[in-house]
Coordinates of C-alpha atoms and ligand atoms in Angstrom, one line a residue:
M1 CA 34.0 63.0 -53.4
A2 CA 37.5 61.7 -53.2
D3 CA 39.5 61.6 -56.4
A4 CA 39.7 57.9 -56.2
E5 CA 36.0 57.6 -55.9
R6 CA 35.3 59.9 -58.8
F7 CA 37.8 58.0 -60.9
C8 CA 36.1 54.7 -60.2
C9 CA 32.6 56.1 -60.9
A10 CA 33.7 57.4 -64.2
L11 CA 35.1 54.0 -65.0
L12 CA 31.9 52.3 -64.1
R13 CA 29.8 54.7 -66.0
R14 CA 31.7 54.0 -69.2
I15 CA 30.7 50.4 -69.1
A16 CA 27.3 49.7 -70.6
G17 CA 24.9 47.9 -68.3
C18 CA 26.5 49.1 -65.1
F19 CA 23.8 51.6 -64.5
S20 CA 21.5 49.0 -63.2
L21 CA 23.8 48.1 -60.4
I22 CA 22.6 49.4 -57.1
L23 CA 26.1 49.8 -56.1
V24 CA 26.9 52.2 -58.8
A25 CA 23.8 54.1 -58.1
S26 CA 24.5 54.5 -54.4
V27 CA 28.2 55.1 -54.6
C28 CA 28.2 57.3 -57.5
T29 CA 25.2 59.6 -56.9
G30 CA 26.2 63.2 -57.2
S31 CA 29.2 62.6 -59.3
S32 CA 28.9 64.5 -62.5
S33 CA 29.9 62.9 -65.7
S34 CA 32.1 65.8 -66.3
S35 CA 35.2 66.2 -68.5
S36 CA 37.2 64.3 -65.9
S37 CA 35.5 61.1 -66.7
S38 CA 37.1 60.7 -70.1
A39 CA 40.4 61.6 -68.8
A40 CA 40.0 59.1 -66.0
A41 CA 39.0 56.4 -68.5
A42 CA 42.0 57.2 -70.6
A43 CA 44.2 56.9 -67.6
A44 CA 42.5 53.6 -66.7
A45 CA 43.3 52.3 -70.2
Q46 CA 46.9 53.1 -69.7
D47 CA 47.3 51.7 -66.3
V48 CA 44.7 49.1 -65.5
S49 CA 46.8 47.9 -62.6
D50 CA 45.7 50.9 -60.6
Y51 CA 42.2 49.5 -60.6
G52 CA 43.2 47.1 -57.9
A53 CA 43.7 49.9 -55.4
F54 CA 40.3 51.3 -56.2
S55 CA 38.5 48.1 -55.9
A56 CA 39.8 47.8 -52.3
G57 CA 38.7 51.3 -51.6
Q58 CA 35.2 50.6 -52.9
A59 CA 34.9 47.5 -50.8
A60 CA 35.8 49.6 -47.7
R61 CA 33.0 52.0 -48.5
V62 CA 30.3 49.4 -49.3
T63 CA 31.0 46.7 -46.7
P64 CA 33.5 47.9 -44.1
A65 CA 33.4 44.6 -42.3
T66 CA 34.8 42.7 -45.3
A67 CA 37.3 45.3 -46.4
A68 CA 38.8 45.4 -43.0
R69 CA 39.2 41.6 -43.3
D70 CA 41.2 42.0 -46.5
V71 CA 39.1 39.5 -48.4
R72 CA 40.4 37.8 -51.5
Y73 CA 38.0 36.3 -54.0
L74 CA 38.4 33.1 -55.9
L75 CA 36.2 32.8 -59.0
Y76 CA 36.3 29.9 -61.5
D77 CA 34.7 28.6 -64.6
V78 CA 34.7 25.3 -66.4
N79 CA 35.2 24.2 -70.1
P80 CA 31.9 25.3 -71.8
P81 CA 30.8 21.9 -73.1
E82 CA 30.9 20.3 -69.6
G83 CA 27.6 19.4 -68.1
F84 CA 25.9 20.2 -64.8
N85 CA 27.1 17.2 -62.9
L86 CA 30.7 17.5 -63.9
R87 CA 30.5 21.1 -62.8
R88 CA 29.3 20.0 -59.4
D89 CA 32.5 17.8 -59.2
V90 CA 34.7 20.8 -60.1
Y91 CA 33.0 22.8 -57.3
I92 CA 34.4 20.2 -54.9
R93 CA 37.9 20.7 -56.2
M94 CA 37.6 24.5 -55.9
A95 CA 36.1 24.3 -52.4
S96 CA 39.1 22.2 -51.4
L97 CA 41.5 24.7 -52.9
V98 CA 39.8 27.5 -51.0
K99 CA 40.2 25.6 -47.7
T100 CA 43.9 25.4 -48.4
L101 CA 44.1 29.1 -49.3
R102 CA 42.4 30.0 -46.1
Q103 CA 45.2 28.6 -44.1
R104 CA 46.8 31.9 -45.1
G105 CA 44.4 34.7 -45.9
D106 CA 40.7 35.4 -46.0
W107 CA 39.6 33.8 -49.3
V108 CA 36.0 33.4 -50.4
L109 CA 34.8 31.2 -53.2
V110 CA 32.5 33.0 -55.7
L111 CA 29.9 30.7 -57.2
P112 CA 29.9 30.8 -61.0
P113 CA 26.3 31.4 -62.2
W114 CA 24.7 28.6 -64.0
G115 CA 23.7 28.9 -67.6
R116 CA 24.2 28.2 -71.3
L117 CA 24.8 24.5 -70.7
Y118 CA 24.7 22.4 -73.8
H119 CA 22.2 20.0 -72.3
W120 CA 19.7 22.6 -71.1
Q121 CA 17.8 22.7 -74.3
S122 CA 14.3 23.6 -73.2
P123 CA 13.3 26.3 -75.7
E124 CA 11.9 29.7 -74.8
I125 CA 13.1 29.7 -71.2
D126 CA 15.8 31.9 -69.8
Q127 CA 18.6 29.7 -68.6
E128 CA 21.4 32.2 -68.0
R129 CA 22.7 34.0 -64.9
I130 CA 21.1 31.5 -62.6
P131 CA 22.4 31.8 -59.1
W132 CA 23.4 28.8 -57.1
G133 CA 20.6 29.4 -54.6
E134 CA 18.1 28.2 -57.2
F135 CA 19.6 24.7 -57.1
F136 CA 21.5 24.5 -53.8
S137 CA 21.1 25.6 -50.2
I138 CA 23.6 28.4 -49.8
T139 CA 23.6 28.2 -46.0
S140 CA 24.6 24.5 -46.3
L141 CA 27.4 25.4 -48.7
Q142 CA 28.5 28.1 -46.3
A143 CA 28.8 25.6 -43.4
N144 CA 31.7 24.0 -45.4
V145 CA 33.5 26.9 -46.9
P146 CA 32.7 30.7 -47.3
V147 CA 30.9 31.2 -50.6
M148 CA 29.1 34.0 -52.3
E149 CA 26.9 34.4 -55.4
Y150 CA 28.4 36.3 -58.3
E151 CA 26.1 39.3 -57.9
E152 CA 27.2 39.6 -54.3
F153 CA 30.7 39.6 -55.4
I154 CA 30.0 42.5 -57.9
A155 CA 28.4 44.5 -55.1
E156 CA 31.0 43.8 -52.5
S157 CA 34.1 44.1 -54.6
G158 CA 33.2 47.4 -56.1
G159 CA 32.0 46.5 -59.6
P160 CA 32.0 44.0 -62.4
F161 CA 35.7 43.6 -62.6
I162 CA 37.8 40.5 -62.1
D163 CA 41.4 41.6 -61.4
H164 CA 43.2 38.6 -62.7
I165 CA 42.1 35.7 -64.9
L166 CA 44.3 32.7 -65.0
V167 CA 43.5 30.3 -67.8
L168 CA 44.6 26.9 -66.7
Q169 CA 46.1 24.6 -69.3
S170 CA 48.3 21.5 -69.4
Y171 CA 51.9 21.5 -70.5
A172 CA 52.5 21.9 -74.2
E173 CA 55.2 19.3 -74.1
G174 CA 53.0 16.8 -72.2
W175 CA 54.5 14.7 -69.4
T176 CA 58.2 15.0 -69.8
E177 CA 59.8 11.6 -70.2
G178 CA 56.5 10.0 -69.3
K179 CA 57.0 11.0 -65.7
W180 CA 54.1 12.4 -63.7
E181 CA 55.0 15.2 -61.4
E182 CA 53.0 18.0 -59.9
K183 CA 53.9 21.5 -61.1
V184 CA 52.7 25.0 -61.9
D185 CA 54.4 27.4 -64.4
V186 CA 53.5 30.6 -66.1
R187 CA 53.5 29.7 -69.8
P188 CA 52.5 31.1 -73.1
C189 CA 48.8 30.3 -73.9
I190 CA 48.5 27.1 -75.8
E191 CA 45.0 27.7 -77.2
K192 CA 43.7 30.9 -78.6
L193 CA 42.5 33.1 -75.7
A194 CA 38.7 33.1 -75.2
Y195 CA 39.1 36.8 -74.1
T196 CA 39.7 39.8 -76.2
K197 CA 41.0 43.2 -75.2
D198 CA 38.7 46.1 -75.7
K199 CA 39.6 49.7 -76.4
Q200 CA 40.0 50.5 -72.7
G201 CA 42.5 47.7 -72.3
Y202 CA 40.0 45.4 -70.5
Y203 CA 39.3 41.9 -71.3
R204 CA 35.9 40.8 -72.5
G205 CA 34.6 37.3 -72.7
W206 CA 32.0 35.0 -71.5
F207 CA 31.3 35.8 -67.8
W208 CA 28.2 33.7 -67.3
G209 CA 26.0 36.1 -69.3
Y210 CA 27.1 39.2 -67.3
E211 CA 28.0 41.3 -70.3
E212 CA 29.3 44.2 -68.3
T213 CA 32.0 42.1 -66.6
R214 CA 35.6 42.8 -67.5
G215 CA 38.8 41.1 -66.8
V216 CA 41.7 43.4 -65.9
N217 CA 44.5 41.0 -66.6
V218 CA 44.6 37.6 -68.3
T219 CA 47.5 35.1 -68.2
C220 CA 47.9 31.4 -68.9
L221 CA 49.1 29.0 -66.3
S222 CA 50.2 25.4 -67.0
A223 CA 49.2 23.2 -64.1
Q224 CA 49.5 19.5 -63.5
G225 CA 48.3 18.0 -60.3
H226 CA 45.7 18.4 -57.6
A227 CA 43.8 21.6 -57.0
S228 CA 45.8 22.8 -54.0
I229 CA 49.1 22.9 -55.9
L230 CA 47.8 26.3 -57.1
A231 CA 47.7 27.7 -53.6
P232 CA 51.3 28.9 -53.2
Y233 CA 51.1 30.7 -56.6
L234 CA 47.8 32.4 -55.7
Q235 CA 49.1 33.4 -52.3
D236 CA 52.6 34.5 -53.2
N237 CA 52.9 35.4 -56.8
I238 CA 49.5 37.0 -57.5
T239 CA 48.5 40.2 -55.7
A240 CA 45.1 40.7 -57.3
T241 CA 42.2 40.9 -54.9
S242 CA 39.9 38.8 -57.2
V243 CA 41.3 35.9 -59.2
M244 CA 39.4 33.7 -61.6
L245 CA 40.6 30.3 -62.6
D246 CA 39.3 29.5 -66.0
R247 CA 39.3 25.8 -67.2
A248 CA 39.3 24.9 -63.5
E249 CA 38.6 21.2 -64.4
T250 CA 42.3 21.1 -65.4
V251 CA 43.3 20.4 -61.8
L252 CA 42.4 17.2 -60.0
H253 CA 40.8 16.5 -56.6
D254 CA 43.0 17.0 -53.7
H255 CA 41.9 13.7 -52.3
Y256 CA 39.1 12.0 -54.1
A257 CA 36.5 10.4 -51.8
G258 CA 38.5 11.5 -48.7
K259 CA 37.0 13.3 -45.7
D260 CA 37.3 16.7 -47.3
Y261 CA 35.7 15.5 -50.5
W262 CA 32.8 14.1 -48.6
D263 CA 32.4 17.2 -46.4
T264 CA 32.0 19.4 -49.5
R265 CA 29.8 16.8 -51.2
R266 CA 27.5 16.6 -48.2
S267 CA 27.3 20.3 -48.0
M268 CA 25.8 20.4 -51.5
V269 CA 22.3 20.1 -50.2
F270 CA 19.7 20.7 -52.9
A271 CA 17.6 23.8 -52.6
K272 CA 14.6 23.3 -50.3
H273 CA 11.9 24.0 -52.9
L274 CA 13.3 21.2 -55.2
R275 CA 13.4 18.7 -52.3
I276 CA 9.8 19.6 -51.4
I277 CA 8.6 19.1 -55.0
G278 CA 10.5 15.7 -55.1
D279 CA 9.0 14.7 -51.7
E280 CA 5.5 15.6 -52.8
F281 CA 5.8 13.7 -56.0
R282 CA 7.1 10.6 -54.2
A283 CA 4.2 10.8 -51.8
K284 CA 1.6 11.2 -54.5
Y285 CA 2.7 8.8 -57.2
L286 CA 5.1 6.4 -55.5
N287 CA 3.7 5.9 -52.1
S288 CA 7.0 7.0 -50.6
T289 CA 7.7 9.1 -47.6
D290 CA 10.8 9.6 -45.5
E291 CA 9.1 8.2 -42.5
K292 CA 7.9 4.9 -44.0
D293 CA 11.1 4.6 -46.1
L294 CA 13.5 5.2 -43.2
T295 CA 15.2 8.0 -44.9
P296 CA 15.1 10.8 -42.3
Y297 CA 16.6 14.0 -43.6
Q298 CA 18.5 16.5 -41.5
E299 CA 18.4 20.1 -42.8
D300 CA 21.8 20.6 -41.3
W301 CA 24.1 18.2 -43.2
T302 CA 26.8 18.4 -40.4
R303 CA 24.4 16.4 -38.3
M304 CA 23.5 13.9 -40.9
K305 CA 25.2 10.6 -40.4
A306 CA 23.0 7.7 -41.5
K307 CA 24.1 4.2 -40.7
P308 CA 25.0 2.3 -43.9
G309 CA 22.1 0.0 -44.7
S310 CA 19.6 1.9 -42.5
A311 CA 17.7 3.4 -45.4
W312 CA 14.9 1.3 -46.8
G313 CA 13.6 3.4 -49.6
G314 CA 10.3 3.9 -51.4
P315 CA 8.5 0.9 -53.0
Y316 CA 9.9 1.5 -56.5
V317 CA 12.9 0.9 -58.7
G318 CA 14.7 4.2 -59.6
V319 CA 16.2 4.2 -63.0
H320 CA 18.5 6.7 -64.7
L321 CA 18.6 6.0 -68.4
R322 CA 21.1 8.4 -70.0
R323 CA 20.6 8.6 -73.8
K324 CA 21.4 11.4 -76.4
D325 CA 25.2 11.7 -76.7
F326 CA 25.6 8.4 -74.9
I327 CA 23.9 6.4 -77.7
W328 CA 25.1 8.5 -80.6
G329 CA 28.5 7.0 -80.3
H330 CA 27.1 3.5 -80.2
R331 CA 28.8 2.9 -76.9
E332 CA 29.1 -0.8 -76.0
D333 CA 28.2 -0.2 -72.4
V334 CA 24.9 1.5 -73.0
P335 CA 21.8 -0.7 -73.6
S336 CA 19.2 -0.5 -76.2
L337 CA 15.7 0.6 -75.0
K338 CA 14.6 -3.0 -75.3
G339 CA 17.6 -4.2 -73.3
A340 CA 16.9 -1.7 -70.6
V341 CA 13.2 -2.6 -70.3
K342 CA 14.1 -6.2 -70.1
K343 CA 16.4 -5.5 -67.2
I344 CA 13.8 -3.3 -65.4
R345 CA 11.2 -6.0 -65.7
S346 CA 13.5 -8.6 -64.2
L347 CA 14.4 -6.3 -61.4
L348 CA 10.8 -5.6 -60.6
K349 CA 10.1 -9.3 -60.4
K350 CA 13.1 -10.1 -58.3
L351 CA 12.5 -7.2 -55.8
K352 CA 8.7 -7.8 -55.8
L353 CA 8.0 -4.2 -56.7
E354 CA 5.4 -2.9 -59.0
R355 CA 6.5 0.7 -59.6
V356 CA 9.4 2.1 -61.6
F357 CA 10.5 5.7 -61.7
V358 CA 12.4 6.6 -64.8
A359 CA 14.7 9.7 -65.1
T360 CA 16.0 10.1 -68.7
D361 CA 17.2 12.6 -71.2
A362 CA 15.8 10.5 -74.1
D363 CA 14.4 12.5 -77.0
E364 CA 10.7 12.5 -77.9
E365 CA 10.9 9.6 -80.3
E366 CA 12.7 7.3 -77.8
L367 CA 10.4 8.4 -75.0
K368 CA 7.4 7.3 -77.1
K369 CA 8.9 3.9 -77.7
L370 CA 9.8 3.6 -74.0
K371 CA 6.2 4.4 -73.0
K372 CA 4.9 1.8 -75.2
M373 CA 7.3 -0.9 -73.9
L374 CA 6.9 0.2 -70.3
P375 CA 3.5 1.8 -69.9
E376 CA 3.5 1.6 -66.1
M377 CA 6.6 3.8 -65.7
V378 CA 6.4 6.9 -63.6
R379 CA 8.1 10.1 -64.8
F380 CA 8.4 13.6 -63.4
E381 CA 7.0 15.7 -66.2
P382 CA 6.6 19.4 -65.2
S383 CA 4.1 21.7 -66.9
Q384 CA 5.5 24.4 -69.1
E385 CA 4.8 26.8 -66.3
N386 CA 6.7 24.8 -63.7
L387 CA 9.5 24.2 -66.2
E388 CA 10.0 27.9 -66.4
L389 CA 10.3 28.1 -62.7
L390 CA 12.5 25.1 -62.2
R391 CA 14.4 25.2 -65.4
D392 CA 16.2 22.2 -66.8
G393 CA 18.6 22.2 -63.9
G394 CA 15.9 22.0 -61.3
V395 CA 14.0 19.2 -63.1
A396 CA 17.3 17.2 -63.3
I397 CA 17.8 17.7 -59.6
I398 CA 14.2 16.5 -58.8
D399 CA 14.8 13.5 -61.0
Q400 CA 17.9 12.8 -59.0
C401 CA 16.1 13.3 -55.7
I402 CA 13.4 10.8 -56.6
C403 CA 16.0 8.2 -57.8
A404 CA 18.0 8.7 -54.6
H405 CA 15.0 7.6 -52.5
A406 CA 14.1 4.4 -54.4
R407 CA 14.4 1.0 -52.8
Y408 CA 16.8 0.1 -55.6
F409 CA 18.6 2.2 -58.1
I410 CA 20.1 1.4 -61.5
G411 CA 22.0 3.9 -63.6
T412 CA 23.9 4.3 -66.7
S413 CA 27.6 3.4 -67.1
V414 CA 30.0 6.3 -66.5
S415 CA 27.4 9.0 -66.3
T416 CA 28.1 11.7 -63.8
F417 CA 24.4 12.2 -63.5
S418 CA 24.2 8.6 -62.1
F419 CA 27.3 9.1 -60.0
R420 CA 25.7 12.0 -58.2
I421 CA 22.7 9.8 -57.4
H422 CA 25.1 7.2 -55.9
E423 CA 26.5 9.8 -53.6
E424 CA 23.1 11.0 -52.6
R425 CA 22.0 7.5 -51.7
E426 CA 25.3 6.9 -49.8
I427 CA 24.4 10.0 -47.7
L428 CA 20.9 8.7 -47.0
G429 CA 22.4 5.4 -45.8
F430 CA 21.4 2.9 -48.4
D431 CA 22.9 -0.6 -48.6
P432 CA 25.5 -0.3 -51.4
K433 CA 24.0 -3.3 -53.1
T434 CA 20.9 -1.2 -53.8
T435 CA 22.9 1.7 -55.2
Y436 CA 26.0 0.8 -57.3
N437 CA 24.2 -0.8 -60.2
R438 CA 24.2 0.1 -63.9
F439 CA 22.7 -1.2 -67.1
C440 CA 24.9 -3.4 -69.2
G441 CA 25.2 -3.0 -73.0
D442 CA 23.2 -5.6 -75.0
S443 CA 26.3 -7.4 -76.0
E444 CA 28.7 -6.2 -73.4
K445 CA 30.9 -9.1 -72.2
E446 CA 32.4 -7.9 -69.0
C447 CA 29.8 -5.6 -67.4
E448 CA 31.8 -4.1 -64.5
Q449 CA 29.5 -2.5 -61.9
P450 CA 30.2 1.0 -60.4
T451 CA 32.7 1.4 -57.6
H452 CA 31.4 1.8 -54.0
W453 CA 32.7 5.0 -52.5
K454 CA 32.1 5.0 -48.7
I455 CA 31.6 8.3 -46.9
V456 CA 34.4 9.4 -44.7
Y457 CA 33.0 11.5 -41.8
Ligands
GTP1 N1 15.9 15.8 -66.2 C1 16.8 15.0 -66.6 N2 17.9 15.5 -67.3 C2 18.8 14.6 -67.6 C3 18.8 13.3 -67.3 N3 19.9 12.7 -67.8 C4 20.6 13.7 -68.4 N4 20.0 14.8 -68.2 C5 20.4 16.2 -68.7 O1 21.5 16.0 -69.5 C6 22.6 16.7 -68.9 C7 23.8 15.9 -69.1 O2 24.1 15.0 -68.2 P1 25.1 15.4 -67.1 O3 25.4 14.1 -66.4 O4 24.8 16.5 -66.3 O5 26.3 15.8 -68.0 P2 27.7 15.6 -67.6 O6 27.9 16.4 -66.4 O7 28.6 15.9 -68.7 O8 27.6 14.1 -67.3 P3 27.4 12.8 -68.2 O9 26.1 12.2 -67.8 O10 28.5 12.0 -67.7 O11 27.4 13.3 -69.6 C8 22.2 16.8 -67.4 O12 22.8 17.9 -66.8 C9 20.7 17.1 -67.6 O13 20.5 18.4 -68.0 C10 17.7 12.8 -66.6 O14 17.6 11.6 -66.3 N5 16.7 13.7 -66.3
NAG2 C1 49.4 40.8 -65.6 O1 49.8 39.8 -64.8 C2 51.2 39.4 -65.0 C3 51.5 38.2 -64.2 O2 51.2 38.4 -62.8 C4 52.1 40.6 -64.7 O3 53.4 40.2 -65.0 C5 51.7 41.7 -65.6 O4 52.4 42.9 -65.2 C6 50.2 42.0 -65.4 N1 49.8 43.0 -66.4 C7 49.1 44.1 -66.0 C8 48.8 45.0 -67.2 O5 48.8 44.3 -64.9
NAG3 C1 56.5 32.5 -57.7 O1 57.4 33.3 -57.2 C2 58.6 32.7 -56.7 C3 59.5 33.7 -56.0 O2 59.6 34.8 -56.8 C4 59.3 32.0 -57.9 O3 60.5 31.3 -57.5 C5 58.3 31.0 -58.5 O4 58.9 30.5 -59.7 C6 57.0 31.7 -58.9 N1 56.1 30.7 -59.3 C7 55.6 30.7 -60.6 C8 54.7 29.5 -60.9 O5 55.8 31.5 -61.4
NAG4 C1 1.5 2.3 -49.5 O1 2.4 1.6 -48.7 C2 1.8 1.0 -47.5 C3 2.9 0.3 -46.8 O2 4.0 1.1 -46.6 C4 0.7 0.1 -47.9 O3 0.1 -0.4 -46.7 C5 -0.3 0.8 -48.7 O4 -1.3 -0.1 -49.2 C6 0.3 1.4 -50.0 N1 -0.6 2.2 -50.7 C7 -0.8 2.1 -52.0 C8 -1.9 3.0 -52.6 O5 -0.1 1.4 -52.7

């Protein structure tokens, strides 16, 4: 074995949990955990920057094709309290950044595993280290920008190391003289770092539940502006092969609701098994099929271009009733259950429909009340067994799918869950009048309705 290889294997072996990696097993077989290993580790602790060279070497060994291409990896994460649907929005910003980066260099976007989301509260089911493939069609994402799952990254890049973590933050001084300008600067960290240095000099922290993952270097970067303002810095000032942007929500969309935004949004096709479950549910309980409803679906999103107003939708009203934290603050723009039911009844009458599908995060107590007031409502309620398979994220997506196919949709004010349904319906070709609707608070005076964002193809 080459010295470099032995050195790397020793490094990997020192890290608990690594042994399960197929990569380590195949690359490191035959290497004895001799005295050289501790020396190597000590050397590693002193000069972690050397690691970069080894990671490139390992990549060459495992997947010659990619190493020859000089791949660079962009990883990212989002502020922990943010929910599933805001995270989907941050993905769009990162995909846009990667497109800019790819104008100079072979960058790939590494998909941050799903897990430990505040709202995913179903007890006793494992909701960590969930790959994107469980919720989205990876081939569809690939048709927009090169992406890979985190575990693929570990295998391809030579181990569970992220060369450089950039913690994005705003400027400590705020906007100088109240003037908005786009800028990027290396600055001292404003908040206490969420990463701590271990004995070997590596950074430990939350890496989506992958406890063996280490950061080699962590620095803070003040950034103000759209996502692609980071590109020159990543291309010219950072030499690391893999770079992670933490707090990626700090940067804004390059061009919200522009062509690039919509290309990425359209590529976020739900995983097939979730769509199938949604379709079967619609057929069984809501007398709704794509054929009858004029909502033909193309597996290949690049060929999907429904004429606005062409979709008819299933014979039901789709409702997204966001509760929990939306009602705890006594928000003026969120209705009481009674107010919501009154609105639903008036819609059913006006639209001459009999069925209503309700997606909600209401707690048990509210759900009981709602069932009493609206006994005919249809809900997607998976068995415990199915919940374990789909997890909270999959159930939320199925709820969104069903709402997206309704003749008429009404959602909750400024809920990103509702916004994602708007977009889905826009893609299917619904008349905007049937989509951009929200409940009004019981005593809300000016109940402004959601904005219509038209697809740019
Ligand atoms: N199944 C299901 N889950 C829901 C529903 N509404 C909210 N949730 C859950 O609550 C989470 C919070 O809503 P999200 O919209 O994702 O959270 P967010 O991204 O911060 O967006 P907001 O709605 O703006 O809070 C969702 O990700 C779901 O897990 C619903 O109608 N059905
Ligand atoms: C970490 O990154 C910074 C900024 O790029 C660099 O100045 C520093 O030398 C790096 N530290 C190590 C230990 O590689
Ligand atoms: C990147 O490097 C260039 C050239 O050395 C320097 O002028 C610039 O300030 C650096 N950018 C940041 C954000 O540090
Ligand atoms: C389903 O819808 C069709 C029209 O699209 C209608 O003829 C049929 O009666 C409906 N079935 C039920 C069970 O409501």
